């Protein structure tokens, strides 16, 4: 049964209610670290703290979440103060002397680990930019633009960050253009940056030229520098969640510049990816697949992850709102039914992050180095806003 107009309105209300009355109260105010700054997100199913370390990119994401709530829903002082708590912690503790950010720090900010990529920086940018808009802090705006410049240097200067591989089998990954595209979108939409439009256009072209494979109806996770498929296990990897998330980023861009062809193109790729990645035996979206159908090397390949399904819901809602393609609505109904029956924790609130292939809870934690207060609130916000717009 397809949703009618009244049901879409009810869905908008439902998603907003889940955001404001379930998800955000699960995390805040208890996750505010009033002693050291930042947030304590490593929590068990019931919200109890299991570790007081802090993943830096999760800190930046939470600054974005709280600032965005303040900017778009309500000028709530708790949200603005909370965003400042995270923003100040990042500035005080999370940059090394060489300018690169740490990935993992202790509760007091003492460094534990750096990684050979710059995703902590990208989430700092969107968090600082959203906080600058919320607070009017011009120094935060300048910090966001400065670190965005550093991200561009990391992306475009081989050897600036220590390489992960030897170089004998060169490759490029979709993660960098995808995350930079979203970072630039957020920077442009919150505080503005004249570089963003041309950069975003270039990253869309990169994804289309190198990673989208129409002949086999797939979006590759990594390819050779000329865009060809690397016929080894790593090179054949598909990550349906990444591909779907990238497509709703592109739909948003197409909507902003009124490019209907771009919107439809992204919507069609998203639907193909969803069909390819759907588990027809147990339902849900696979985490990893091999483009040739071989067994993936990732032991978690058949797990069902919260963020993958949330990105699909966002993409489907936007696909329908922007194109009126009823395939999007049919798929939304299917994914919505699966996610809310499987991931939602009806006892303590929020969502479980990790299910096995059969849809049973595999890991009950609510927060760690990979899961925090970001994907779920962002999706709930985006979906409620999208259905409100119809």
mmCIF file of C-alpha atoms in Angstrom, residues 39-339:
data_model
loop_
_atom_site.group_PDB
_atom_site.id
_atom_site.type_symbol
_atom_site.label_atom_id
_atom_site.label_comp_id
_atom_site.label_asym_id
_atom_site.label_seq_id
_atom_site.Cartn_x
_atom_site.Cartn_y
_atom_site.Cartn_z
ATOM 1 C CA UNK A 39 30.901 14.743 24.808
ATOM 2 C CA UNK A 40 30.844 11.308 26.407
ATOM 3 C CA UNK A 41 29.279 9.127 23.726
ATOM 4 C CA UNK A 42 30.571 5.595 24.334
ATOM 5 C CA UNK A 43 27.406 4.161 25.823
ATOM 6 C CA UNK A 44 25.630 0.855 26.336
ATOM 7 C CA UNK A 45 22.066 0.141 25.261
ATOM 8 C CA UNK A 46 20.592 1.767 28.375
ATOM 9 C CA UNK A 47 22.753 4.862 28.008
ATOM 10 C CA UNK A 48 25.264 3.948 30.709
ATOM 11 C CA UNK A 49 28.843 4.977 30.013
ATOM 12 C CA UNK A 50 31.195 2.154 29.000
ATOM 13 C CA UNK A 51 34.276 4.242 28.098
ATOM 14 C CA UNK A 52 35.155 7.924 28.564
ATOM 15 C CA UNK A 53 37.517 8.192 25.575
ATOM 16 C CA UNK A 54 36.444 10.461 22.725
ATOM 17 C CA UNK A 55 36.491 9.854 18.975
ATOM 18 C CA UNK A 56 37.337 13.213 17.448
ATOM 19 C CA UNK A 57 35.187 12.942 14.336
ATOM 20 C CA UNK A 58 32.201 12.002 16.515
ATOM 21 C CA UNK A 59 32.839 15.155 18.569
ATOM 22 C CA UNK A 60 32.783 17.299 15.424
ATOM 23 C CA UNK A 61 29.626 15.622 14.190
ATOM 24 C CA UNK A 62 27.868 16.372 17.469
ATOM 25 C CA UNK A 63 28.834 20.049 17.267
ATOM 26 C CA UNK A 64 27.142 20.045 13.860
ATOM 27 C CA UNK A 65 24.042 18.264 15.200
ATOM 28 C CA UNK A 66 23.496 20.615 18.125
ATOM 29 C CA UNK A 67 24.229 23.729 16.072
ATOM 30 C CA UNK A 68 21.892 22.596 13.297
ATOM 31 C CA UNK A 69 19.078 21.968 15.759
ATOM 32 C CA UNK A 70 19.621 25.490 17.081
ATOM 33 C CA UNK A 71 19.785 26.988 13.587
ATOM 34 C CA UNK A 72 16.746 25.234 12.142
ATOM 35 C CA UNK A 73 14.335 24.060 14.825
ATOM 36 C CA UNK A 74 14.537 26.148 17.998
ATOM 37 C CA UNK A 75 16.890 28.712 19.537
ATOM 38 C CA UNK A 76 17.367 26.513 22.576
ATOM 39 C CA UNK A 77 20.172 27.702 24.825
ATOM 40 C CA UNK A 78 21.052 24.163 25.912
ATOM 41 C CA UNK A 79 21.819 23.261 22.301
ATOM 42 C CA UNK A 80 23.971 26.338 21.701
ATOM 43 C CA UNK A 81 25.861 25.900 24.973
ATOM 44 C CA UNK A 82 26.322 22.233 24.167
ATOM 45 C CA UNK A 83 27.688 23.019 20.717
ATOM 46 C CA UNK A 84 30.200 25.435 22.268
ATOM 47 C CA UNK A 85 31.286 22.723 24.709
ATOM 48 C CA UNK A 86 32.301 20.509 21.786
ATOM 49 C CA UNK A 87 33.702 23.288 19.607
ATOM 50 C CA UNK A 88 35.974 24.538 22.384
ATOM 51 C CA UNK A 89 37.166 21.003 23.184
ATOM 52 C CA UNK A 90 38.119 20.393 19.552
ATOM 53 C CA UNK A 91 40.118 23.600 19.377
ATOM 54 C CA UNK A 92 41.865 23.079 22.701
ATOM 55 C CA UNK A 93 42.797 19.400 22.438
ATOM 56 C CA UNK A 94 42.260 17.821 19.033
ATOM 57 C CA UNK A 95 44.869 19.454 16.755
ATOM 58 C CA UNK A 96 48.429 18.154 16.735
ATOM 59 C CA UNK A 97 51.395 20.516 16.416
ATOM 60 C CA UNK A 98 51.598 19.810 12.670
ATOM 61 C CA UNK A 99 48.003 21.011 12.187
ATOM 62 C CA UNK A 100 46.539 17.578 11.580
ATOM 63 C CA UNK A 101 43.727 16.462 13.868
ATOM 64 C CA UNK A 102 43.789 13.438 16.104
ATOM 65 C CA UNK A 103 41.276 10.642 15.636
ATOM 66 C CA UNK A 104 41.021 9.332 19.208
ATOM 67 C CA UNK A 105 41.740 11.124 22.486
ATOM 68 C CA UNK A 106 41.296 10.506 26.196
ATOM 69 C CA UNK A 107 38.542 12.184 28.183
ATOM 70 C CA UNK A 108 40.795 15.122 29.062
ATOM 71 C CA UNK A 109 41.918 15.470 25.434
ATOM 72 C CA UNK A 110 45.280 13.711 25.748
ATOM 73 C CA UNK A 111 46.041 12.233 22.313
ATOM 74 C CA UNK A 112 45.881 8.514 21.610
ATOM 75 C CA UNK A 113 45.821 8.101 17.833
ATOM 76 C CA UNK A 114 46.044 9.855 14.489
ATOM 77 C CA UNK A 115 44.915 8.298 11.207
ATOM 78 C CA UNK A 116 46.169 8.623 7.661
ATOM 79 C CA UNK A 117 43.090 10.440 6.441
ATOM 80 C CA UNK A 118 41.490 13.781 7.157
ATOM 81 C CA UNK A 119 37.893 12.951 8.048
ATOM 82 C CA UNK A 120 38.246 14.378 11.561
ATOM 83 C CA UNK A 121 39.012 17.665 9.800
ATOM 84 C CA UNK A 122 35.955 17.507 7.530
ATOM 85 C CA UNK A 123 33.641 17.037 10.487
ATOM 86 C CA UNK A 124 35.400 19.845 12.311
ATOM 87 C CA UNK A 125 34.615 22.073 9.318
ATOM 88 C CA UNK A 126 30.887 21.348 9.248
ATOM 89 C CA UNK A 127 30.656 21.583 13.029
ATOM 90 C CA UNK A 128 32.551 24.870 13.242
ATOM 91 C CA UNK A 129 30.585 26.365 10.337
ATOM 92 C CA UNK A 130 27.222 25.417 11.837
ATOM 93 C CA UNK A 131 28.353 26.705 15.232
ATOM 94 C CA UNK A 132 29.514 29.977 13.657
ATOM 95 C CA UNK A 133 26.067 30.462 12.147
ATOM 96 C CA UNK A 134 24.375 29.651 15.459
ATOM 97 C CA UNK A 135 26.609 31.810 17.642
ATOM 98 C CA UNK A 136 27.683 34.564 15.279
ATOM 99 C CA UNK A 137 31.296 33.748 16.214
ATOM 100 C CA UNK A 138 33.363 35.038 13.279
ATOM 101 C CA UNK A 139 36.490 33.296 14.558
ATOM 102 C CA UNK A 140 34.639 29.981 14.256
ATOM 103 C CA UNK A 141 33.718 30.845 10.673
ATOM 104 C CA UNK A 142 37.322 31.609 9.839
ATOM 105 C CA UNK A 143 38.458 28.396 11.511
ATOM 106 C CA UNK A 144 35.983 26.432 9.419
ATOM 107 C CA UNK A 145 37.275 27.980 6.178
ATOM 108 C CA UNK A 146 40.913 27.574 7.263
ATOM 109 C CA UNK A 147 40.554 23.867 8.063
ATOM 110 C CA UNK A 148 38.559 23.351 4.849
ATOM 111 C CA UNK A 149 41.575 24.766 2.990
ATOM 112 C CA UNK A 150 43.749 22.246 4.824
ATOM 113 C CA UNK A 151 41.386 19.445 3.732
ATOM 114 C CA UNK A 152 41.800 20.521 0.118
ATOM 115 C CA UNK A 153 45.582 20.440 0.550
ATOM 116 C CA UNK A 154 45.441 16.937 2.005
ATOM 117 C CA UNK A 155 43.218 15.778 -0.857
ATOM 118 C CA UNK A 156 45.298 17.338 -3.631
ATOM 119 C CA UNK A 157 48.883 16.944 -2.399
ATOM 120 C CA UNK A 158 50.247 13.405 -2.676
ATOM 121 C CA UNK A 159 52.512 12.570 0.222
ATOM 122 C CA UNK A 160 51.231 15.301 2.538
ATOM 123 C CA UNK A 161 49.690 12.545 4.628
ATOM 124 C CA UNK A 162 51.531 9.263 5.109
ATOM 125 C CA UNK A 163 50.394 6.801 2.418
ATOM 126 C CA UNK A 164 48.584 3.647 3.457
ATOM 127 C CA UNK A 165 49.773 1.524 0.531
ATOM 128 C CA UNK A 166 53.031 1.119 -1.384
ATOM 129 C CA UNK A 167 51.893 2.708 -4.645
ATOM 130 C CA UNK A 168 52.438 -0.395 -6.760
ATOM 131 C CA UNK A 169 48.687 -0.723 -7.267
ATOM 132 C CA UNK A 170 47.407 2.873 -7.264
ATOM 133 C CA UNK A 171 43.747 3.547 -6.609
ATOM 134 C CA UNK A 172 41.338 6.362 -5.854
ATOM 135 C CA UNK A 173 38.371 6.072 -3.488
ATOM 136 C CA UNK A 174 34.894 7.560 -3.608
ATOM 137 C CA UNK A 175 35.133 8.555 0.048
ATOM 138 C CA UNK A 176 37.219 11.674 -0.535
ATOM 139 C CA UNK A 177 35.092 13.394 -3.241
ATOM 140 C CA UNK A 178 31.940 12.304 -1.450
ATOM 141 C CA UNK A 179 32.855 13.669 1.974
ATOM 142 C CA UNK A 180 34.396 16.848 0.559
ATOM 143 C CA UNK A 181 31.271 17.450 -1.517
ATOM 144 C CA UNK A 182 29.122 17.324 1.610
ATOM 145 C CA UNK A 183 31.614 19.377 3.616
ATOM 146 C CA UNK A 184 31.533 22.101 0.964
ATOM 147 C CA UNK A 185 27.735 21.988 0.854
ATOM 148 C CA UNK A 186 27.515 22.514 4.598
ATOM 149 C CA UNK A 187 30.137 25.260 4.559
ATOM 150 C CA UNK A 188 28.385 27.101 1.735
ATOM 151 C CA UNK A 189 24.909 26.781 3.246
ATOM 152 C CA UNK A 190 25.870 27.916 6.758
ATOM 153 C CA UNK A 191 28.495 30.655 6.448
ATOM 154 C CA UNK A 192 29.285 30.796 2.724
ATOM 155 C CA UNK A 193 32.521 30.254 0.827
ATOM 156 C CA UNK A 194 33.037 31.382 -2.785
ATOM 157 C CA UNK A 195 35.123 28.307 -3.604
ATOM 158 C CA UNK A 196 32.369 25.805 -2.955
ATOM 159 C CA UNK A 197 30.239 25.846 -6.127
ATOM 160 C CA UNK A 198 33.074 25.049 -8.526
ATOM 161 C CA UNK A 199 34.577 22.489 -6.173
ATOM 162 C CA UNK A 200 31.267 20.690 -5.703
ATOM 163 C CA UNK A 201 30.712 20.563 -9.452
ATOM 164 C CA UNK A 202 34.157 19.024 -9.889
ATOM 165 C CA UNK A 203 33.556 16.335 -7.280
ATOM 166 C CA UNK A 204 30.231 15.383 -8.870
ATOM 167 C CA UNK A 205 32.011 15.023 -12.204
ATOM 168 C CA UNK A 206 34.681 12.861 -10.551
ATOM 169 C CA UNK A 207 32.108 10.492 -9.058
ATOM 170 C CA UNK A 208 30.235 10.250 -12.375
ATOM 171 C CA UNK A 209 33.357 9.772 -14.495
ATOM 172 C CA UNK A 210 35.286 7.320 -12.357
ATOM 173 C CA UNK A 211 32.996 5.498 -9.930
ATOM 174 C CA UNK A 212 29.554 5.138 -11.537
ATOM 175 C CA UNK A 213 29.445 2.052 -13.788
ATOM 176 C CA UNK A 214 26.251 2.088 -15.814
ATOM 177 C CA UNK A 215 27.116 -1.084 -17.710
ATOM 178 C CA UNK A 216 27.013 -3.169 -14.536
ATOM 179 C CA UNK A 217 24.673 -0.823 -12.611
ATOM 180 C CA UNK A 218 27.079 -0.289 -9.710
ATOM 181 C CA UNK A 219 28.903 2.490 -7.908
ATOM 182 C CA UNK A 220 32.425 1.367 -7.040
ATOM 183 C CA UNK A 221 34.073 2.078 -3.705
ATOM 184 C CA UNK A 222 37.521 2.402 -5.277
ATOM 185 C CA UNK A 223 38.927 2.228 -8.789
ATOM 186 C CA UNK A 224 42.219 2.619 -10.634
ATOM 187 C CA UNK A 225 43.265 6.231 -11.389
ATOM 188 C CA UNK A 226 41.784 5.889 -14.897
ATOM 189 C CA UNK A 227 38.460 4.669 -13.505
ATOM 190 C CA UNK A 228 38.902 1.021 -14.437
ATOM 191 C CA UNK A 229 37.919 -1.734 -11.999
ATOM 192 C CA UNK A 230 40.847 -3.264 -10.129
ATOM 193 C CA UNK A 231 40.218 -7.005 -10.339
ATOM 194 C CA UNK A 232 41.359 -7.834 -6.826
ATOM 195 C CA UNK A 233 39.331 -8.212 -3.642
ATOM 196 C CA UNK A 234 39.740 -4.593 -2.487
ATOM 197 C CA UNK A 235 39.082 -3.250 -5.966
ATOM 198 C CA UNK A 236 35.861 -5.213 -6.392
ATOM 199 C CA UNK A 237 34.331 -3.954 -3.137
ATOM 200 C CA UNK A 238 30.896 -2.329 -3.181
ATOM 201 C CA UNK A 239 29.518 -0.325 -0.254
ATOM 202 C CA UNK A 240 25.832 0.327 -1.028
ATOM 203 C CA UNK A 241 25.446 2.701 1.919
ATOM 204 C CA UNK A 242 28.195 5.027 0.693
ATOM 205 C CA UNK A 243 26.786 5.092 -2.825
ATOM 206 C CA UNK A 244 23.248 5.842 -1.631
ATOM 207 C CA UNK A 245 24.438 8.585 0.730
ATOM 208 C CA UNK A 246 26.439 10.225 -2.058
ATOM 209 C CA UNK A 247 23.353 10.275 -4.269
ATOM 210 C CA UNK A 248 21.215 12.222 -1.805
ATOM 211 C CA UNK A 249 24.044 14.711 -1.422
ATOM 212 C CA UNK A 250 23.908 15.136 -5.204
ATOM 213 C CA UNK A 251 20.103 15.397 -5.234
ATOM 214 C CA UNK A 252 20.371 18.248 -2.739
ATOM 215 C CA UNK A 253 22.895 19.984 -4.969
ATOM 216 C CA UNK A 254 20.714 19.455 -8.038
ATOM 217 C CA UNK A 255 17.774 20.965 -6.180
ATOM 218 C CA UNK A 256 19.810 23.996 -5.130
ATOM 219 C CA UNK A 257 20.969 24.744 -8.694
ATOM 220 C CA UNK A 258 17.663 23.631 -10.260
ATOM 221 C CA UNK A 259 19.270 20.891 -12.356
ATOM 222 C CA UNK A 260 16.486 18.363 -12.867
ATOM 223 C CA UNK A 261 18.666 16.063 -14.964
ATOM 224 C CA UNK A 262 21.191 15.813 -12.146
ATOM 225 C CA UNK A 263 18.425 15.069 -9.634
ATOM 226 C CA UNK A 264 16.920 12.312 -11.771
ATOM 227 C CA UNK A 265 20.330 10.840 -12.526
ATOM 228 C CA UNK A 266 21.205 10.627 -8.821
ATOM 229 C CA UNK A 267 17.760 9.234 -7.982
ATOM 230 C CA UNK A 268 18.062 6.496 -10.609
ATOM 231 C CA UNK A 269 21.555 5.496 -9.430
ATOM 232 C CA UNK A 270 20.294 5.403 -5.845
ATOM 233 C CA UNK A 271 17.403 3.093 -6.762
ATOM 234 C CA UNK A 272 19.698 0.783 -8.733
ATOM 235 C CA UNK A 273 22.122 0.615 -5.831
ATOM 236 C CA UNK A 274 19.332 -0.174 -3.383
ATOM 237 C CA UNK A 275 18.006 -2.960 -5.582
ATOM 238 C CA UNK A 276 21.522 -4.365 -5.954
ATOM 239 C CA UNK A 277 22.276 -4.185 -2.250
ATOM 240 C CA UNK A 278 18.974 -5.448 -0.861
ATOM 241 C CA UNK A 279 18.971 -8.835 0.870
ATOM 242 C CA UNK A 280 16.064 -10.616 -0.798
ATOM 243 C CA UNK A 281 16.216 -13.492 1.682
ATOM 244 C CA UNK A 282 16.215 -11.666 5.024
ATOM 245 C CA UNK A 283 15.527 -8.042 3.993
ATOM 246 C CA UNK A 284 17.765 -5.106 4.800
ATOM 247 C CA UNK A 285 20.779 -3.730 2.944
ATOM 248 C CA UNK A 286 24.081 -5.576 2.849
ATOM 249 C CA UNK A 287 27.100 -3.711 4.224
ATOM 250 C CA UNK A 288 29.607 -4.899 1.605
ATOM 251 C CA UNK A 289 29.384 -6.836 -1.642
ATOM 252 C CA UNK A 290 31.805 -7.998 -4.326
ATOM 253 C CA UNK A 291 31.046 -6.622 -7.789
ATOM 254 C CA UNK A 292 31.595 -10.053 -9.355
ATOM 255 C CA UNK A 293 29.523 -11.854 -6.764
ATOM 256 C CA UNK A 294 32.496 -13.462 -5.042
ATOM 257 C CA UNK A 295 32.557 -13.722 -1.227
ATOM 258 C CA UNK A 296 33.584 -10.321 0.197
ATOM 259 C CA UNK A 297 36.648 -10.278 2.429
ATOM 260 C CA UNK A 298 34.957 -8.181 5.136
ATOM 261 C CA UNK A 299 33.690 -10.474 7.891
ATOM 262 C CA UNK A 300 30.862 -8.000 8.529
ATOM 263 C CA UNK A 301 29.746 -7.994 4.883
ATOM 264 C CA UNK A 302 26.242 -9.299 5.600
ATOM 265 C CA UNK A 303 25.562 -7.234 8.707
ATOM 266 C CA UNK A 304 22.784 -4.655 8.620
ATOM 267 C CA UNK A 305 24.056 -1.282 9.877
ATOM 268 C CA UNK A 306 22.000 1.630 11.151
ATOM 269 C CA UNK A 307 23.637 4.346 9.052
ATOM 270 C CA UNK A 308 23.233 2.467 5.760
ATOM 271 C CA UNK A 309 19.479 2.168 6.228
ATOM 272 C CA UNK A 310 19.131 5.737 7.448
ATOM 273 C CA UNK A 311 20.899 7.078 4.356
ATOM 274 C CA UNK A 312 18.554 4.992 2.201
ATOM 275 C CA UNK A 313 15.501 6.477 3.930
ATOM 276 C CA UNK A 314 16.805 10.012 3.412
ATOM 277 C CA UNK A 315 17.622 9.350 -0.242
ATOM 278 C CA UNK A 316 14.230 7.767 -0.921
ATOM 279 C CA UNK A 317 12.332 10.603 0.751
ATOM 280 C CA UNK A 318 14.255 13.185 -1.252
ATOM 281 C CA UNK A 319 13.942 11.143 -4.436
ATOM 282 C CA UNK A 320 10.182 11.130 -4.145
ATOM 283 C CA UNK A 321 9.905 14.771 -3.083
ATOM 284 C CA UNK A 322 12.053 15.981 -5.979
ATOM 285 C CA UNK A 323 10.903 13.666 -8.786
ATOM 286 C CA UNK A 324 7.541 12.171 -7.715
ATOM 287 C CA UNK A 325 8.890 8.763 -8.742
ATOM 288 C CA UNK A 326 6.604 6.346 -6.935
ATOM 289 C CA UNK A 327 9.341 3.715 -6.904
ATOM 290 C CA UNK A 328 10.989 5.865 -4.241
ATOM 291 C CA UNK A 329 7.848 5.840 -2.133
ATOM 292 C CA UNK A 330 7.395 2.083 -2.509
ATOM 293 C CA UNK A 331 10.976 1.502 -1.424
ATOM 294 C CA UNK A 332 10.622 4.000 1.417
ATOM 295 C CA UNK A 333 7.669 2.059 2.780
ATOM 296 C CA UNK A 334 9.699 -1.168 2.633
ATOM 297 C CA UNK A 335 12.846 0.254 4.255
ATOM 298 C CA UNK A 336 10.839 2.192 6.844
ATOM 299 C CA UNK A 337 9.003 -0.972 7.924
ATOM 300 C CA UNK A 338 12.268 -2.891 8.225
ATOM 301 C CA UNK A 339 14.242 -0.262 10.104
#
